[in-house]
Each structure stands twice: as structure tokens, then as C-alpha cells.
Amino acid sequence: MKKDYKVKIGIIIGIIVILILMMPICYVQKVEVYHNQFYTKEEIIKTSGIENKHLLDLGYFSMKEKISALPYIANVNIKYQWPGKIIIDITEKAPFAYVDFNGTYLCLNQQGQVIEQTQERYHEVPLIAGLKFSSFKNGETLPIENEDL
């Protein structure tokens, strides 16, 4: 008799949990993006793949990885706030200077890391001339051969 009672309560609790998880409050309803300058809120949301996701479908590490792959993103912090709200807080890499490289420009941050390679200078930052290097990798410090400048 006691076993039947426990099984029935377990089934009722299971049904209640399933019904709660099916409710709209368990879906992402609102996304807030903070501290974004180089990307729009829409670009960040689209890149994250967060739209119309269920609470149990949210892959925080995957979303963070996708957003972090954008060139100007230094760090991403993602929080879920009940009910149905996601907060994405971004730290961006600030352009510091451009360097010529084979007819293109390398945008560098203050630490000398390459943010991106572009055909045009989009930011009003200085163009540094006279640096010697033969290769580079995005996200890494520019390997300057003539550091005595």
C-alpha cells in the first residue's frame, strides 16, 4: 500500500515538473547585451544562437565560445535571470593602432595583439610605420623583428 502511494506521488510530481518546463517562462524571452560598441545587440544574439531556446537547451559554454570568436571580443559573461531573461556582458578589445601588411591593415590593441586584418582603416587610430614582421596570427601579439624602434 505504501509503495503505491509513493509511486503515485512520484508520477504526479513528474507530471508537474514536465508541465512547468513546457511553460513559456522556461524559454528565453528577453536578451540584454551590455558594453557592446563594435557589434550590435542583434549581431551578438544571432552569433550566440540563443534565440527561441528553452532553458534546458542553453549551452552557456557554446554560446560564450561563439561570441568570443568575434574579432573584437575579449571576454563574455552570460547569466540567466528567472524568468526567461539572458544577460550577456561583453568586454571588447579596443583598437589602438593599424600596421601595414601586404596591402592590408592589421588592427592592433594596446597590447600589440592583432584584432583583425582589413582592407580599410575603420577606426580613427594611428598608423604605425617601420615595423618588420613576416607573419602574424589573429589574437596573438605581433611578432616584431625590429623591437629596437
PDB file of C-alpha atoms in Angstrom, residues 13-135:
ATOM      1  CA  ILE A  13       5.456  15.368  -9.195  1.00  0.00           C
ATOM      2  CA  GLY A  14       6.960  14.245 -12.532  1.00  0.00           C
ATOM      3  CA  ILE A  15       3.907  15.495 -14.441  1.00  0.00           C
ATOM      4  CA  ILE A  16       4.005  18.836 -12.598  1.00  0.00           C
ATOM      5  CA  VAL A  17       7.709  19.275 -13.408  1.00  0.00           C
ATOM      6  CA  ILE A  18       7.111  18.454 -17.082  1.00  0.00           C
ATOM      7  CA  LEU A  19       4.197  20.910 -17.244  1.00  0.00           C
ATOM      8  CA  ILE A  20       6.286  23.660 -15.635  1.00  0.00           C
ATOM      9  CA  LEU A  21       9.146  23.047 -18.081  1.00  0.00           C
ATOM     10  CA  MET A  22       6.730  23.341 -21.007  1.00  0.00           C
ATOM     11  CA  MET A  23       5.524  26.772 -19.885  1.00  0.00           C
ATOM     12  CA  PRO A  24       6.665  29.886 -21.791  1.00  0.00           C
ATOM     13  CA  ILE A  25       8.616  31.176 -18.774  1.00  0.00           C
ATOM     14  CA  CYS A  26      11.159  28.410 -19.401  1.00  0.00           C
ATOM     15  CA  TYR A  27      12.020  29.837 -22.830  1.00  0.00           C
ATOM     16  CA  VAL A  28      14.353  32.750 -23.476  1.00  0.00           C
ATOM     17  CA  GLN A  29      12.031  35.722 -23.749  1.00  0.00           C
ATOM     18  CA  LYS A  30      14.424  38.624 -23.390  1.00  0.00           C
ATOM     19  CA  VAL A  31      18.133  39.103 -24.059  1.00  0.00           C
ATOM     20  CA  GLU A  32      20.077  42.088 -22.791  1.00  0.00           C
ATOM     21  CA  VAL A  33      23.553  42.874 -24.121  1.00  0.00           C
ATOM     22  CA  TYR A  34      25.849  45.228 -22.231  1.00  0.00           C
ATOM     23  CA  HIS A  35      29.105  47.010 -23.069  1.00  0.00           C
ATOM     24  CA  ASN A  36      28.981  46.294 -26.799  1.00  0.00           C
ATOM     25  CA  GLN A  37      30.389  49.014 -29.030  1.00  0.00           C
ATOM     26  CA  PHE A  38      31.667  47.270 -32.147  1.00  0.00           C
ATOM     27  CA  TYR A  39      28.755  44.852 -32.577  1.00  0.00           C
ATOM     28  CA  THR A  40      25.025  45.462 -32.384  1.00  0.00           C
ATOM     29  CA  LYS A  41      22.817  43.641 -29.904  1.00  0.00           C
ATOM     30  CA  GLU A  42      21.280  41.760 -32.833  1.00  0.00           C
ATOM     31  CA  GLU A  43      24.700  40.601 -34.104  1.00  0.00           C
ATOM     32  CA  ILE A  44      25.639  39.302 -30.657  1.00  0.00           C
ATOM     33  CA  ILE A  45      22.308  37.470 -30.230  1.00  0.00           C
ATOM     34  CA  LYS A  46      22.476  35.944 -33.717  1.00  0.00           C
ATOM     35  CA  THR A  47      26.076  34.812 -33.195  1.00  0.00           C
ATOM     36  CA  SER A  48      25.222  33.232 -29.829  1.00  0.00           C
ATOM     37  CA  GLY A  49      22.385  31.152 -31.302  1.00  0.00           C
ATOM     38  CA  ILE A  50      20.289  31.921 -28.226  1.00  0.00           C
ATOM     39  CA  GLU A  51      17.041  32.907 -29.940  1.00  0.00           C
ATOM     40  CA  ASN A  52      13.946  30.844 -29.094  1.00  0.00           C
ATOM     41  CA  LYS A  53      15.862  28.448 -26.864  1.00  0.00           C
ATOM     42  CA  HIS A  54      14.476  26.527 -23.922  1.00  0.00           C
ATOM     43  CA  LEU A  55      16.152  26.878 -20.536  1.00  0.00           C
ATOM     44  CA  LEU A  56      17.384  23.282 -20.755  1.00  0.00           C
ATOM     45  CA  ASP A  57      18.714  23.876 -24.291  1.00  0.00           C
ATOM     46  CA  LEU A  58      21.033  26.720 -23.322  1.00  0.00           C
ATOM     47  CA  GLY A  59      24.643  25.767 -23.827  1.00  0.00           C
ATOM     48  CA  TYR A  60      26.466  28.516 -21.956  1.00  0.00           C
ATOM     49  CA  PHE A  61      29.943  27.334 -22.961  1.00  0.00           C
ATOM     50  CA  SER A  62      28.906  27.013 -26.604  1.00  0.00           C
ATOM     51  CA  MET A  63      27.311  30.483 -26.627  1.00  0.00           C
ATOM     52  CA  LYS A  64      30.365  32.002 -24.954  1.00  0.00           C
ATOM     53  CA  GLU A  65      32.676  30.284 -27.442  1.00  0.00           C
ATOM     54  CA  LYS A  66      30.669  31.522 -30.453  1.00  0.00           C
ATOM     55  CA  ILE A  67      30.587  35.121 -29.224  1.00  0.00           C
ATOM     56  CA  SER A  68      34.272  35.038 -28.219  1.00  0.00           C
ATOM     57  CA  ALA A  69      35.168  34.042 -31.794  1.00  0.00           C
ATOM     58  CA  LEU A  70      34.200  37.545 -32.981  1.00  0.00           C
ATOM     59  CA  PRO A  71      37.402  39.572 -33.570  1.00  0.00           C
ATOM     60  CA  TYR A  72      36.704  42.478 -31.196  1.00  0.00           C
ATOM     61  CA  ILE A  73      35.509  40.340 -28.266  1.00  0.00           C
ATOM     62  CA  ALA A  74      37.939  39.932 -25.358  1.00  0.00           C
ATOM     63  CA  ASN A  75      35.623  38.323 -22.785  1.00  0.00           C
ATOM     64  CA  VAL A  76      31.979  37.279 -22.437  1.00  0.00           C
ATOM     65  CA  ASN A  77      29.919  36.718 -19.299  1.00  0.00           C
ATOM     66  CA  ILE A  78      26.476  35.113 -19.694  1.00  0.00           C
ATOM     67  CA  LYS A  79      23.874  34.930 -16.933  1.00  0.00           C
ATOM     68  CA  TYR A  80      20.346  33.530 -16.815  1.00  0.00           C
ATOM     69  CA  GLN A  81      17.836  35.553 -14.830  1.00  0.00           C
ATOM     70  CA  TRP A  82      14.486  33.975 -13.959  1.00  0.00           C
ATOM     71  CA  PRO A  83      12.099  34.062 -15.718  1.00  0.00           C
ATOM     72  CA  GLY A  84      13.329  33.831 -19.303  1.00  0.00           C
ATOM     73  CA  LYS A  85      15.959  36.570 -19.353  1.00  0.00           C
ATOM     74  CA  ILE A  86      19.560  36.224 -20.534  1.00  0.00           C
ATOM     75  CA  ILE A  87      22.179  38.875 -19.766  1.00  0.00           C
ATOM     76  CA  ILE A  88      25.274  38.979 -21.981  1.00  0.00           C
ATOM     77  CA  ASP A  89      28.038  41.228 -20.663  1.00  0.00           C
ATOM     78  CA  ILE A  90      30.884  41.839 -23.096  1.00  0.00           C
ATOM     79  CA  THR A  91      34.415  43.134 -22.776  1.00  0.00           C
ATOM     80  CA  GLU A  92      35.727  44.286 -26.142  1.00  0.00           C
ATOM     81  CA  LYS A  93      39.233  44.730 -27.488  1.00  0.00           C
ATOM     82  CA  ALA A  94      39.816  48.418 -28.172  1.00  0.00           C
ATOM     83  CA  PRO A  95      41.660  49.306 -31.392  1.00  0.00           C
ATOM     84  CA  PHE A  96      44.931  51.090 -30.640  1.00  0.00           C
ATOM     85  CA  ALA A  97      46.726  51.322 -33.993  1.00  0.00           C
ATOM     86  CA  TYR A  98      46.980  49.994 -37.532  1.00  0.00           C
ATOM     87  CA  VAL A  99      50.033  48.462 -39.206  1.00  0.00           C
ATOM     88  CA  ASP A 100      50.530  47.984 -42.969  1.00  0.00           C
ATOM     89  CA  PHE A 101      50.832  44.376 -44.107  1.00  0.00           C
ATOM     90  CA  ASN A 102      50.931  43.347 -47.787  1.00  0.00           C
ATOM     91  CA  GLY A 103      48.420  45.955 -48.960  1.00  0.00           C
ATOM     92  CA  THR A 104      46.093  45.471 -45.983  1.00  0.00           C
ATOM     93  CA  TYR A 105      45.913  46.829 -42.456  1.00  0.00           C
ATOM     94  CA  LEU A 106      46.306  44.930 -39.220  1.00  0.00           C
ATOM     95  CA  CYS A 107      44.283  46.422 -36.382  1.00  0.00           C
ATOM     96  CA  LEU A 108      46.125  46.084 -33.065  1.00  0.00           C
ATOM     97  CA  ASN A 109      45.008  46.549 -29.486  1.00  0.00           C
ATOM     98  CA  GLN A 110      47.119  48.278 -26.824  1.00  0.00           C
ATOM     99  CA  GLN A 111      48.946  45.023 -26.005  1.00  0.00           C
ATOM    100  CA  GLY A 112      50.049  44.646 -29.651  1.00  0.00           C
ATOM    101  CA  GLN A 113      47.673  41.768 -30.341  1.00  0.00           C
ATOM    102  CA  VAL A 114      46.191  41.525 -33.828  1.00  0.00           C
ATOM    103  CA  ILE A 115      42.438  42.082 -33.657  1.00  0.00           C
ATOM    104  CA  GLU A 116      41.741  41.728 -37.366  1.00  0.00           C
ATOM    105  CA  GLN A 117      43.095  42.198 -40.879  1.00  0.00           C
ATOM    106  CA  THR A 118      41.134  44.637 -43.046  1.00  0.00           C
ATOM    107  CA  GLN A 119      41.255  46.331 -46.426  1.00  0.00           C
ATOM    108  CA  GLU A 120      40.307  49.719 -44.936  1.00  0.00           C
ATOM    109  CA  ARG A 121      41.027  51.666 -41.773  1.00  0.00           C
ATOM    110  CA  TYR A 122      37.676  51.807 -39.957  1.00  0.00           C
ATOM    111  CA  HIS A 123      38.863  53.379 -36.713  1.00  0.00           C
ATOM    112  CA  GLU A 124      40.478  56.734 -36.094  1.00  0.00           C
ATOM    113  CA  VAL A 125      43.686  55.376 -34.610  1.00  0.00           C
ATOM    114  CA  PRO A 126      47.308  55.982 -35.696  1.00  0.00           C
ATOM    115  CA  LEU A 127      49.007  54.071 -38.497  1.00  0.00           C
ATOM    116  CA  ILE A 128      52.353  52.729 -37.294  1.00  0.00           C
ATOM    117  CA  ALA A 129      55.089  52.504 -39.939  1.00  0.00           C
ATOM    118  CA  GLY A 130      58.507  50.843 -39.917  1.00  0.00           C
ATOM    119  CA  LEU A 131      57.679  47.617 -38.094  1.00  0.00           C
ATOM    120  CA  LYS A 132      59.278  44.498 -39.571  1.00  0.00           C
ATOM    121  CA  PHE A 133      57.475  41.175 -39.343  1.00  0.00           C
ATOM    122  CA  SER A 134      56.810  38.384 -41.804  1.00  0.00           C
ATOM    123  CA  SER A 135      53.699  36.724 -40.399  1.00  0.00           C
TER     124      SER A 135
END
